[in-house]
Amino acid sequence: MAVGTYSGQVLSSKMGSKSLRKDAHDAPCAAMHLRKGDSGFISAGFDGMILFWDSLFTRGTTVALHTELKQHLVSYKIQSIYEDKSSGDLIVGNYSGDILEKSGANWRVVVKGASAPLTGIDKFYQKAEVASICNEREITLWDSGKKSL
């Protein structure tokens, strides 16, 4: 189990073991995603950073959203993240309601400025449809293949 804290730390614990704590983000850690199998997890936060962790709680690759994305966003504060288990592609929701997708090495904005900050995002198994939920309790389904709601 792994959780992010408002102070930017990540806490990790396995069944029956003491919780481990590591400094991870320079702002609240608002999004966590458990990777397939026992291969670790992903943390993302209001600092716009995406951190990949292995199952031994060792920090691996770091992605800075503000340098990876080729266009300007109103907010780089990440509120939700999802990794496709088969392809490794990422879907990210941010505080200004943007939905971003990383396929291979390329980032793109799929939805610009949804109605409110996105608090959750997930993809339907073996479909191109993605569901997102925002602070206003609005659930939206969109088709990532067609790039439309």
mmCIF file with all atom_site columns, N, CA, C and O in Angstrom, residues 80-127:
data_model
loop_
_atom_site.group_PDB
_atom_site.id
_atom_site.type_symbol
_atom_site.label_atom_id
_atom_site.label_alt_id
_atom_site.label_comp_id
_atom_site.label_asym_id
_atom_site.label_entity_id
_atom_site.label_seq_id
_atom_site.pdbx_PDB_ins_code
_atom_site.Cartn_x
_atom_site.Cartn_y
_atom_site.Cartn_z
_atom_site.occupancy
_atom_site.B_iso_or_equiv
_atom_site.pdbx_formal_charge
_atom_site.auth_seq_id
_atom_site.auth_comp_id
_atom_site.auth_asym_id
_atom_site.auth_atom_id
_atom_site.pdbx_PDB_model_num
ATOM 1   N N  . SER A 1 80  ? -4.903  13.589 -10.735 1.00 0.00 ? 80  SER A N  1
ATOM 2   C CA . SER A 1 80  ? -5.219  12.180 -10.972 1.00 0.00 ? 80  SER A CA 1
ATOM 3   C C  . SER A 1 80  ? -4.288  11.629 -12.043 1.00 0.00 ? 80  SER A C  1
ATOM 4   O O  . SER A 1 80  ? -3.835  12.357 -12.925 1.00 0.00 ? 80  SER A O  1
ATOM 5   N N  . ILE A 1 81  ? -3.998  10.329 -11.932 1.00 0.00 ? 81  ILE A N  1
ATOM 6   C CA . ILE A 1 81  ? -3.106  9.689  -12.906 1.00 0.00 ? 81  ILE A CA 1
ATOM 7   C C  . ILE A 1 81  ? -3.519  8.239  -13.094 1.00 0.00 ? 81  ILE A C  1
ATOM 8   O O  . ILE A 1 81  ? -3.988  7.585  -12.164 1.00 0.00 ? 81  ILE A O  1
ATOM 9   N N  . TYR A 1 82  ? -3.352  7.761  -14.327 1.00 0.00 ? 82  TYR A N  1
ATOM 10  C CA . TYR A 1 82  ? -3.669  6.374  -14.665 1.00 0.00 ? 82  TYR A CA 1
ATOM 11  C C  . TYR A 1 82  ? -2.609  5.874  -15.643 1.00 0.00 ? 82  TYR A C  1
ATOM 12  O O  . TYR A 1 82  ? -2.217  6.599  -16.563 1.00 0.00 ? 82  TYR A O  1
ATOM 13  N N  . GLU A 1 83  ? -2.151  4.647  -15.444 1.00 0.00 ? 83  GLU A N  1
ATOM 14  C CA . GLU A 1 83  ? -1.215  4.027  -16.383 1.00 0.00 ? 83  GLU A CA 1
ATOM 15  C C  . GLU A 1 83  ? -1.888  2.814  -17.006 1.00 0.00 ? 83  GLU A C  1
ATOM 16  O O  . GLU A 1 83  ? -2.391  1.945  -16.294 1.00 0.00 ? 83  GLU A O  1
ATOM 17  N N  . ASP A 1 84  ? -1.916  2.760  -18.337 1.00 0.00 ? 84  ASP A N  1
ATOM 18  C CA . ASP A 1 84  ? -2.468  1.605  -19.038 1.00 0.00 ? 84  ASP A CA 1
ATOM 19  C C  . ASP A 1 84  ? -1.559  0.408  -18.776 1.00 0.00 ? 84  ASP A C  1
ATOM 20  O O  . ASP A 1 84  ? -0.357  0.475  -19.023 1.00 0.00 ? 84  ASP A O  1
ATOM 21  N N  . LYS A 1 85  ? -2.121  -0.664 -18.270 1.00 0.00 ? 85  LYS A N  1
ATOM 22  C CA . LYS A 1 85  ? -1.334  -1.829 -17.868 1.00 0.00 ? 85  LYS A CA 1
ATOM 23  C C  . LYS A 1 85  ? -0.629  -2.515 -19.033 1.00 0.00 ? 85  LYS A C  1
ATOM 24  O O  . LYS A 1 85  ? 0.453   -3.039 -18.885 1.00 0.00 ? 85  LYS A O  1
ATOM 25  N N  . SER A 1 86  ? -1.225  -2.502 -20.213 1.00 0.00 ? 86  SER A N  1
ATOM 26  C CA . SER A 1 86  ? -0.611  -3.196 -21.341 1.00 0.00 ? 86  SER A CA 1
ATOM 27  C C  . SER A 1 86  ? 0.409   -2.348 -22.094 1.00 0.00 ? 86  SER A C  1
ATOM 28  O O  . SER A 1 86  ? 1.461   -2.830 -22.478 1.00 0.00 ? 86  SER A O  1
ATOM 29  N N  . SER A 1 87  ? 0.112   -1.063 -22.301 1.00 0.00 ? 87  SER A N  1
ATOM 30  C CA . SER A 1 87  ? 1.001   -0.233 -23.109 1.00 0.00 ? 87  SER A CA 1
ATOM 31  C C  . SER A 1 87  ? 1.948   0.657  -22.301 1.00 0.00 ? 87  SER A C  1
ATOM 32  O O  . SER A 1 87  ? 2.951   1.125  -22.816 1.00 0.00 ? 87  SER A O  1
ATOM 33  N N  . GLY A 1 88  ? 1.598   0.941  -21.034 1.00 0.00 ? 88  GLY A N  1
ATOM 34  C CA . GLY A 1 88  ? 2.399   1.855  -20.231 1.00 0.00 ? 88  GLY A CA 1
ATOM 35  C C  . GLY A 1 88  ? 2.073   3.320  -20.493 1.00 0.00 ? 88  GLY A C  1
ATOM 36  O O  . GLY A 1 88  ? 2.703   4.211  -19.939 1.00 0.00 ? 88  GLY A O  1
ATOM 37  N N  . ASP A 1 89  ? 1.072   3.589  -21.356 1.00 0.00 ? 89  ASP A N  1
ATOM 38  C CA . ASP A 1 89  ? 0.654   4.971  -21.627 1.00 0.00 ? 89  ASP A CA 1
ATOM 39  C C  . ASP A 1 89  ? 0.066   5.580  -20.363 1.00 0.00 ? 89  ASP A C  1
ATOM 40  O O  . ASP A 1 89  ? -0.523  4.887  -19.533 1.00 0.00 ? 89  ASP A O  1
ATOM 41  N N  . LEU A 1 90  ? 0.220   6.894  -20.211 1.00 0.00 ? 90  LEU A N  1
ATOM 42  C CA . LEU A 1 90  ? -0.297  7.606  -19.039 1.00 0.00 ? 90  LEU A CA 1
ATOM 43  C C  . LEU A 1 90  ? -1.454  8.511  -19.426 1.00 0.00 ? 90  LEU A C  1
ATOM 44  O O  . LEU A 1 90  ? -1.455  9.095  -20.503 1.00 0.00 ? 90  LEU A O  1
ATOM 45  N N  . ILE A 1 91  ? -2.423  8.630  -18.514 1.00 0.00 ? 91  ILE A N  1
ATOM 46  C CA . ILE A 1 91  ? -3.489  9.611  -18.634 1.00 0.00 ? 91  ILE A CA 1
ATOM 47  C C  . ILE A 1 91  ? -3.452  10.414 -17.341 1.00 0.00 ? 91  ILE A C  1
ATOM 48  O O  . ILE A 1 91  ? -3.424  9.849  -16.247 1.00 0.00 ? 91  ILE A O  1
ATOM 49  N N  . VAL A 1 92  ? -3.427  11.738 -17.474 1.00 0.00 ? 92  VAL A N  1
ATOM 50  C CA . VAL A 1 92  ? -3.264  12.626 -16.324 1.00 0.00 ? 92  VAL A CA 1
ATOM 51  C C  . VAL A 1 92  ? -4.385  13.663 -16.316 1.00 0.00 ? 92  VAL A C  1
ATOM 52  O O  . VAL A 1 92  ? -4.718  14.222 -17.359 1.00 0.00 ? 92  VAL A O  1
ATOM 53  N N  . GLY A 1 93  ? -4.961  13.906 -15.134 1.00 0.00 ? 93  GLY A N  1
ATOM 54  C CA . GLY A 1 93  ? -5.937  14.975 -14.962 1.00 0.00 ? 93  GLY A CA 1
ATOM 55  C C  . GLY A 1 93  ? -5.336  16.034 -14.061 1.00 0.00 ? 93  GLY A C  1
ATOM 56  O O  . GLY A 1 93  ? -4.654  15.717 -13.088 1.00 0.00 ? 93  GLY A O  1
ATOM 57  N N  . ASN A 1 94  ? -5.563  17.316 -14.382 1.00 0.00 ? 94  ASN A N  1
ATOM 58  C CA . ASN A 1 94  ? -4.949  18.362 -13.571 1.00 0.00 ? 94  ASN A CA 1
ATOM 59  C C  . ASN A 1 94  ? -5.980  19.271 -12.915 1.00 0.00 ? 94  ASN A C  1
ATOM 60  O O  . ASN A 1 94  ? -7.191  19.124 -13.097 1.00 0.00 ? 94  ASN A O  1
ATOM 61  N N  . TYR A 1 95  ? -5.487  20.231 -12.150 1.00 0.00 ? 95  TYR A N  1
ATOM 62  C CA . TYR A 1 95  ? -6.326  21.116 -11.346 1.00 0.00 ? 95  TYR A CA 1
ATOM 63  C C  . TYR A 1 95  ? -7.207  22.029 -12.194 1.00 0.00 ? 95  TYR A C  1
ATOM 64  O O  . TYR A 1 95  ? -8.281  22.425 -11.774 1.00 0.00 ? 95  TYR A O  1
ATOM 65  N N  . SER A 1 96  ? -6.769  22.362 -13.407 1.00 0.00 ? 96  SER A N  1
ATOM 66  C CA . SER A 1 96  ? -7.584  23.237 -14.263 1.00 0.00 ? 96  SER A CA 1
ATOM 67  C C  . SER A 1 96  ? -8.517  22.448 -15.179 1.00 0.00 ? 96  SER A C  1
ATOM 68  O O  . SER A 1 96  ? -9.133  23.017 -16.077 1.00 0.00 ? 96  SER A O  1
ATOM 69  N N  . GLY A 1 97  ? -8.630  21.127 -14.959 1.00 0.00 ? 97  GLY A N  1
ATOM 70  C CA . GLY A 1 97  ? -9.577  20.311 -15.704 1.00 0.00 ? 97  GLY A CA 1
ATOM 71  C C  . GLY A 1 97  ? -9.078  19.787 -17.030 1.00 0.00 ? 97  GLY A C  1
ATOM 72  O O  . GLY A 1 97  ? -9.851  19.271 -17.830 1.00 0.00 ? 97  GLY A O  1
ATOM 73  N N  . ASP A 1 98  ? -7.780  19.885 -17.296 1.00 0.00 ? 98  ASP A N  1
ATOM 74  C CA . ASP A 1 98  ? -7.216  19.347 -18.530 1.00 0.00 ? 98  ASP A CA 1
ATOM 75  C C  . ASP A 1 98  ? -6.994  17.849 -18.380 1.00 0.00 ? 98  ASP A C  1
ATOM 76  O O  . ASP A 1 98  ? -6.660  17.361 -17.300 1.00 0.00 ? 98  ASP A O  1
ATOM 77  N N  . ILE A 1 99  ? -7.186  17.120 -19.482 1.00 0.00 ? 99  ILE A N  1
ATOM 78  C CA . ILE A 1 99  ? -6.849  15.701 -19.517 1.00 0.00 ? 99  ILE A CA 1
ATOM 79  C C  . ILE A 1 99  ? -5.718  15.543 -20.516 1.00 0.00 ? 99  ILE A C  1
ATOM 80  O O  . ILE A 1 99  ? -5.831  15.947 -21.679 1.00 0.00 ? 99  ILE A O  1
ATOM 81  N N  . LEU A 1 100 ? -4.613  14.994 -20.043 1.00 0.00 ? 100 LEU A N  1
ATOM 82  C CA . LEU A 1 100 ? -3.407  14.836 -20.860 1.00 0.00 ? 100 LEU A CA 1
ATOM 83  C C  . LEU A 1 100 ? -3.137  13.359 -21.061 1.00 0.00 ? 100 LEU A C  1
ATOM 84  O O  . LEU A 1 100 ? -3.432  12.542 -20.188 1.00 0.00 ? 100 LEU A O  1
ATOM 85  N N  . GLU A 1 101 ? -2.545  13.022 -22.191 1.00 0.00 ? 101 GLU A N  1
ATOM 86  C CA . GLU A 1 101 ? -2.225  11.634 -22.470 1.00 0.00 ? 101 GLU A CA 1
ATOM 87  C C  . GLU A 1 101 ? -0.788  11.538 -22.967 1.00 0.00 ? 101 GLU A C  1
ATOM 88  O O  . GLU A 1 101 ? -0.355  12.339 -23.792 1.00 0.00 ? 101 GLU A O  1
ATOM 89  N N  . LYS A 1 102 ? -0.068  10.545 -22.455 1.00 0.00 ? 102 LYS A N  1
ATOM 90  C CA . LYS A 1 102 ? 1.292   10.272 -22.919 1.00 0.00 ? 102 LYS A CA 1
ATOM 91  C C  . LYS A 1 102 ? 1.284   8.904  -23.571 1.00 0.00 ? 102 LYS A C  1
ATOM 92  O O  . LYS A 1 102 ? 0.984   7.897  -22.942 1.00 0.00 ? 102 LYS A O  1
ATOM 93  N N  . SER A 1 103 ? 1.576   8.887  -24.856 1.00 0.00 ? 103 SER A N  1
ATOM 94  C CA . SER A 1 103 ? 1.656   7.643  -25.606 1.00 0.00 ? 103 SER A CA 1
ATOM 95  C C  . SER A 1 103 ? 3.070   7.551  -26.163 1.00 0.00 ? 103 SER A C  1
ATOM 96  O O  . SER A 1 103 ? 3.489   8.404  -26.940 1.00 0.00 ? 103 SER A O  1
ATOM 97  N N  . GLY A 1 104 ? 3.809   6.544  -25.730 1.00 0.00 ? 104 GLY A N  1
ATOM 98  C CA . GLY A 1 104 ? 5.221   6.465  -26.097 1.00 0.00 ? 104 GLY A CA 1
ATOM 99  C C  . GLY A 1 104 ? 5.961   7.629  -25.474 1.00 0.00 ? 104 GLY A C  1
ATOM 100 O O  . GLY A 1 104 ? 5.870   7.864  -24.279 1.00 0.00 ? 104 GLY A O  1
ATOM 101 N N  . ALA A 1 105 ? 6.632   8.433  -26.293 1.00 0.00 ? 105 ALA A N  1
ATOM 102 C CA . ALA A 1 105 ? 7.353   9.607  -25.785 1.00 0.00 ? 105 ALA A CA 1
ATOM 103 C C  . ALA A 1 105 ? 6.562   10.893 -25.991 1.00 0.00 ? 105 ALA A C  1
ATOM 104 O O  . ALA A 1 105 ? 7.016   11.959 -25.615 1.00 0.00 ? 105 ALA A O  1
ATOM 105 N N  . ASN A 1 106 ? 5.384   10.805 -26.595 1.00 0.00 ? 106 ASN A N  1
ATOM 106 C CA . ASN A 1 106 ? 4.621   11.997 -26.972 1.00 0.00 ? 106 ASN A CA 1
ATOM 107 C C  . ASN A 1 106 ? 3.496   12.313 -25.988 1.00 0.00 ? 106 ASN A C  1
ATOM 108 O O  . ASN A 1 106 ? 2.711   11.443 -25.635 1.00 0.00 ? 106 ASN A O  1
ATOM 109 N N  . TRP A 1 107 ? 3.431   13.591 -25.602 1.00 0.00 ? 107 TRP A N  1
ATOM 110 C CA . TRP A 1 107 ? 2.352   14.097 -24.755 1.00 0.00 ? 107 TRP A CA 1
ATOM 111 C C  . TRP A 1 107 ? 1.388   14.893 -25.610 1.00 0.00 ? 107 TRP A C  1
ATOM 112 O O  . TRP A 1 107 ? 1.793   15.579 -26.536 1.00 0.00 ? 107 TRP A O  1
ATOM 113 N N  . ARG A 1 108 ? 0.086   14.837 -25.280 1.00 0.00 ? 108 ARG A N  1
ATOM 114 C CA . ARG A 1 108 ? -0.897  15.675 -25.945 1.00 0.00 ? 108 ARG A CA 1
ATOM 115 C C  . ARG A 1 108 ? -2.017  16.008 -24.976 1.00 0.00 ? 108 ARG A C  1
ATOM 116 O O  . ARG A 1 108 ? -2.299  15.257 -24.046 1.00 0.00 ? 108 ARG A O  1
ATOM 117 N N  . VAL A 1 109 ? -2.648  17.151 -25.194 1.00 0.00 ? 109 VAL A N  1
ATOM 118 C CA . VAL A 1 109 ? -3.809  17.542 -24.405 1.00 0.00 ? 109 VAL A CA 1
ATOM 119 C C  . VAL A 1 109 ? -5.025  16.980 -25.116 1.00 0.00 ? 109 VAL A C  1
ATOM 120 O O  . VAL A 1 109 ? -5.282  17.299 -26.271 1.00 0.00 ? 109 VAL A O  1
ATOM 121 N N  . VAL A 1 110 ? -5.778  16.110 -24.430 1.00 0.00 ? 110 VAL A N  1
ATOM 122 C CA . VAL A 1 110 ? -6.953  15.484 -25.015 1.00 0.00 ? 110 VAL A CA 1
ATOM 123 C C  . VAL A 1 110 ? -8.175  16.359 -24.791 1.00 0.00 ? 110 VAL A C  1
ATOM 124 O O  . VAL A 1 110 ? -8.972  16.580 -25.688 1.00 0.00 ? 110 VAL A O  1
ATOM 125 N N  . VAL A 1 111 ? -8.339  16.849 -23.577 1.00 0.00 ? 111 VAL A N  1
ATOM 126 C CA . VAL A 1 111 ? -9.440  17.745 -23.235 1.00 0.00 ? 111 VAL A CA 1
ATOM 127 C C  . VAL A 1 111 ? -8.838  18.956 -22.548 1.00 0.00 ? 111 VAL A C  1
ATOM 128 O O  . VAL A 1 111 ? -8.071  18.824 -21.605 1.00 0.00 ? 111 VAL A O  1
ATOM 129 N N  . LYS A 1 112 ? -9.163  20.142 -23.017 1.00 0.00 ? 112 LYS A N  1
ATOM 130 C CA . LYS A 1 112 ? -8.633  21.379 -22.444 1.00 0.00 ? 112 LYS A CA 1
ATOM 131 C C  . LYS A 1 112 ? -9.695  22.030 -21.576 1.00 0.00 ? 112 LYS A C  1
ATOM 132 O O  . LYS A 1 112 ? -10.773 22.358 -22.049 1.00 0.00 ? 112 LYS A O  1
ATOM 133 N N  . GLY A 1 113 ? -9.397  22.179 -20.291 1.00 0.00 ? 113 GLY A N  1
ATOM 134 C CA . GLY A 1 113 ? -10.257 22.917 -19.380 1.00 0.00 ? 113 GLY A CA 1
ATOM 135 C C  . GLY A 1 113 ? -11.644 22.359 -19.198 1.00 0.00 ? 113 GLY A C  1
ATOM 136 O O  . GLY A 1 113 ? -12.618 22.993 -19.554 1.00 0.00 ? 113 GLY A O  1
ATOM 137 N N  . ALA A 1 114 ? -11.763 21.162 -18.637 1.00 0.00 ? 114 ALA A N  1
ATOM 138 C CA . ALA A 1 114 ? -13.075 20.603 -18.299 1.00 0.00 ? 114 ALA A CA 1
ATOM 139 C C  . ALA A 1 114 ? -13.728 21.499 -17.240 1.00 0.00 ? 114 ALA A C  1
ATOM 140 O O  . ALA A 1 114 ? -13.164 22.503 -16.823 1.00 0.00 ? 114 ALA A O  1
ATOM 141 N N  . SER A 1 115 ? -14.893 21.121 -16.760 1.00 0.00 ? 115 SER A N  1
ATOM 142 C CA . SER A 1 115 ? -15.687 22.008 -15.908 1.00 0.00 ? 115 SER A CA 1
ATOM 143 C C  . SER A 1 115 ? -15.081 22.325 -14.547 1.00 0.00 ? 115 SER A C  1
ATOM 144 O O  . SER A 1 115 ? -15.396 23.349 -13.960 1.00 0.00 ? 115 SER A O  1
ATOM 145 N N  . ALA A 1 116 ? -14.240 21.462 -14.013 1.00 0.00 ? 116 ALA A N  1
ATOM 146 C CA . ALA A 1 116 ? -13.675 21.670 -12.674 1.00 0.00 ? 116 ALA A CA 1
ATOM 147 C C  . ALA A 1 116 ? -12.420 20.811 -12.526 1.00 0.00 ? 116 ALA A C  1
ATOM 148 O O  . ALA A 1 116 ? -12.136 19.971 -13.371 1.00 0.00 ? 116 ALA A O  1
ATOM 149 N N  . PRO A 1 117 ? -11.645 21.012 -11.443 1.00 0.00 ? 117 PRO A N  1
ATOM 150 C CA . PRO A 1 117 ? -10.461 20.175 -11.226 1.00 0.00 ? 117 PRO A CA 1
ATOM 151 C C  . PRO A 1 117 ? -10.805 18.678 -11.234 1.00 0.00 ? 117 PRO A C  1
ATOM 152 O O  . PRO A 1 117 ? -11.783 18.265 -10.625 1.00 0.00 ? 117 PRO A O  1
ATOM 153 N N  . LEU A 1 118 ? -10.013 17.892 -11.961 1.00 0.00 ? 118 LEU A N  1
ATOM 154 C CA . LEU A 1 118 ? -10.252 16.453 -12.056 1.00 0.00 ? 118 LEU A CA 1
ATOM 155 C C  . LEU A 1 118 ? -9.658  15.740 -10.845 1.00 0.00 ? 118 LEU A C  1
ATOM 156 O O  . LEU A 1 118 ? -8.481  15.904 -10.546 1.00 0.00 ? 118 LEU A O  1
ATOM 157 N N  . THR A 1 119 ? -10.476 14.967 -10.168 1.00 0.00 ? 119 THR A N  1
ATOM 158 C CA . THR A 1 119 ? -10.016 14.276 -8.965  1.00 0.00 ? 119 THR A CA 1
ATOM 159 C C  . THR A 1 119 ? -9.817  12.786 -9.177  1.00 0.00 ? 119 THR A C  1
ATOM 160 O O  . THR A 1 119 ? -9.219  12.127 -8.345  1.00 0.00 ? 119 THR A O  1
ATOM 161 N N  . GLY A 1 120 ? -10.304 12.249 -10.275 1.00 0.00 ? 120 GLY A N  1
ATOM 162 C CA . GLY A 1 120 ? -10.122 10.829 -10.545 1.00 0.00 ? 120 GLY A CA 1
ATOM 163 C C  . GLY A 1 120 ? -10.188 10.554 -12.026 1.00 0.00 ? 120 GLY A C  1
ATOM 164 O O  . GLY A 1 120 ? -10.892 11.237 -12.780 1.00 0.00 ? 120 GLY A O  1
ATOM 165 N N  . ILE A 1 121 ? -9.436  9.549  -12.465 1.00 0.00 ? 121 ILE A N  1
ATOM 166 C CA . ILE A 1 121 ? -9.427  9.194  -13.883 1.00 0.00 ? 121 ILE A CA 1
ATOM 167 C C  . ILE A 1 121 ? -9.120  7.703  -13.989 1.00 0.00 ? 121 ILE A C  1
ATOM 168 O O  . ILE A 1 121 ? -8.319  7.175  -13.228 1.00 0.00 ? 121 ILE A O  1
ATOM 169 N N  . ASP A 1 122 ? -9.800  7.018  -14.901 1.00 0.00 ? 122 ASP A N  1
ATOM 170 C CA . ASP A 1 122 ? -9.579  5.586  -15.091 1.00 0.00 ? 122 ASP A CA 1
ATOM 171 C C  . ASP A 1 122 ? -9.997  5.213  -16.508 1.00 0.00 ? 122 ASP A C  1
ATOM 172 O O  . ASP A 1 122 ? -10.792 5.907  -17.134 1.00 0.00 ? 122 ASP A O  1
ATOM 173 N N  . LYS A 1 123 ? -9.454  4.118  -16.997 1.00 0.00 ? 123 LYS A N  1
ATOM 174 C CA . LYS A 1 123 ? -9.748  3.662  -18.350 1.00 0.00 ? 123 LYS A CA 1
ATOM 175 C C  . LYS A 1 123 ? -10.492 2.338  -18.266 1.00 0.00 ? 123 LYS A C  1
ATOM 176 O O  . LYS A 1 123 ? -10.178 1.498  -17.423 1.00 0.00 ? 123 LYS A O  1
ATOM 177 N N  . PHE A 1 124 ? -11.470 2.169  -19.139 1.00 0.00 ? 124 PHE A N  1
ATOM 178 C CA . PHE A 1 124 ? -12.197 0.909  -19.187 1.00 0.00 ? 124 PHE A CA 1
ATOM 179 C C  . PHE A 1 124 ? -11.305 -0.156 -19.801 1.00 0.00 ? 124 PHE A C  1
ATOM 180 O O  . PHE A 1 124 ? -10.633 0.077  -20.801 1.00 0.00 ? 124 PHE A O  1
ATOM 181 N N  . TYR A 1 125 ? -11.313 -1.326 -19.211 1.00 0.00 ? 125 TYR A N  1
ATOM 182 C CA . TYR A 1 125 ? -10.484 -2.440 -19.659 1.00 0.00 ? 125 TYR A CA 1
ATOM 183 C C  . TYR A 1 125 ? -10.755 -2.753 -21.131 1.00 0.00 ? 125 TYR A C  1
ATOM 184 O O  . TYR A 1 125 ? -11.890 -2.959 -21.525 1.00 0.00 ? 125 TYR A O  1
ATOM 185 N N  . GLN A 1 126 ? -9.735  -2.783 -21.924 1.00 0.00 ? 126 GLN A N  1
ATOM 186 C CA . GLN A 1 126 ? -9.740  -3.134 -23.346 1.00 0.00 ? 126 GLN A CA 1
ATOM 187 C C  . GLN A 1 126 ? -10.666 -2.256 -24.190 1.00 0.00 ? 126 GLN A C  1
ATOM 188 O O  . GLN A 1 126 ? -11.225 -2.696 -25.178 1.00 0.00 ? 126 GLN A O  1
ATOM 189 N N  . LYS A 1 127 ? -10.853 -1.003 -23.797 1.00 0.00 ? 127 LYS A N  1
ATOM 190 C CA . LYS A 1 127 ? -11.629 -0.053 -24.590 1.00 0.00 ? 127 LYS A CA 1
ATOM 191 C C  . LYS A 1 127 ? -10.857 1.255  -24.653 1.00 0.00 ? 127 LYS A C  1
ATOM 192 O O  . LYS A 1 127 ? -9.951  1.487  -23.877 1.00 0.00 ? 127 LYS A O  1
#
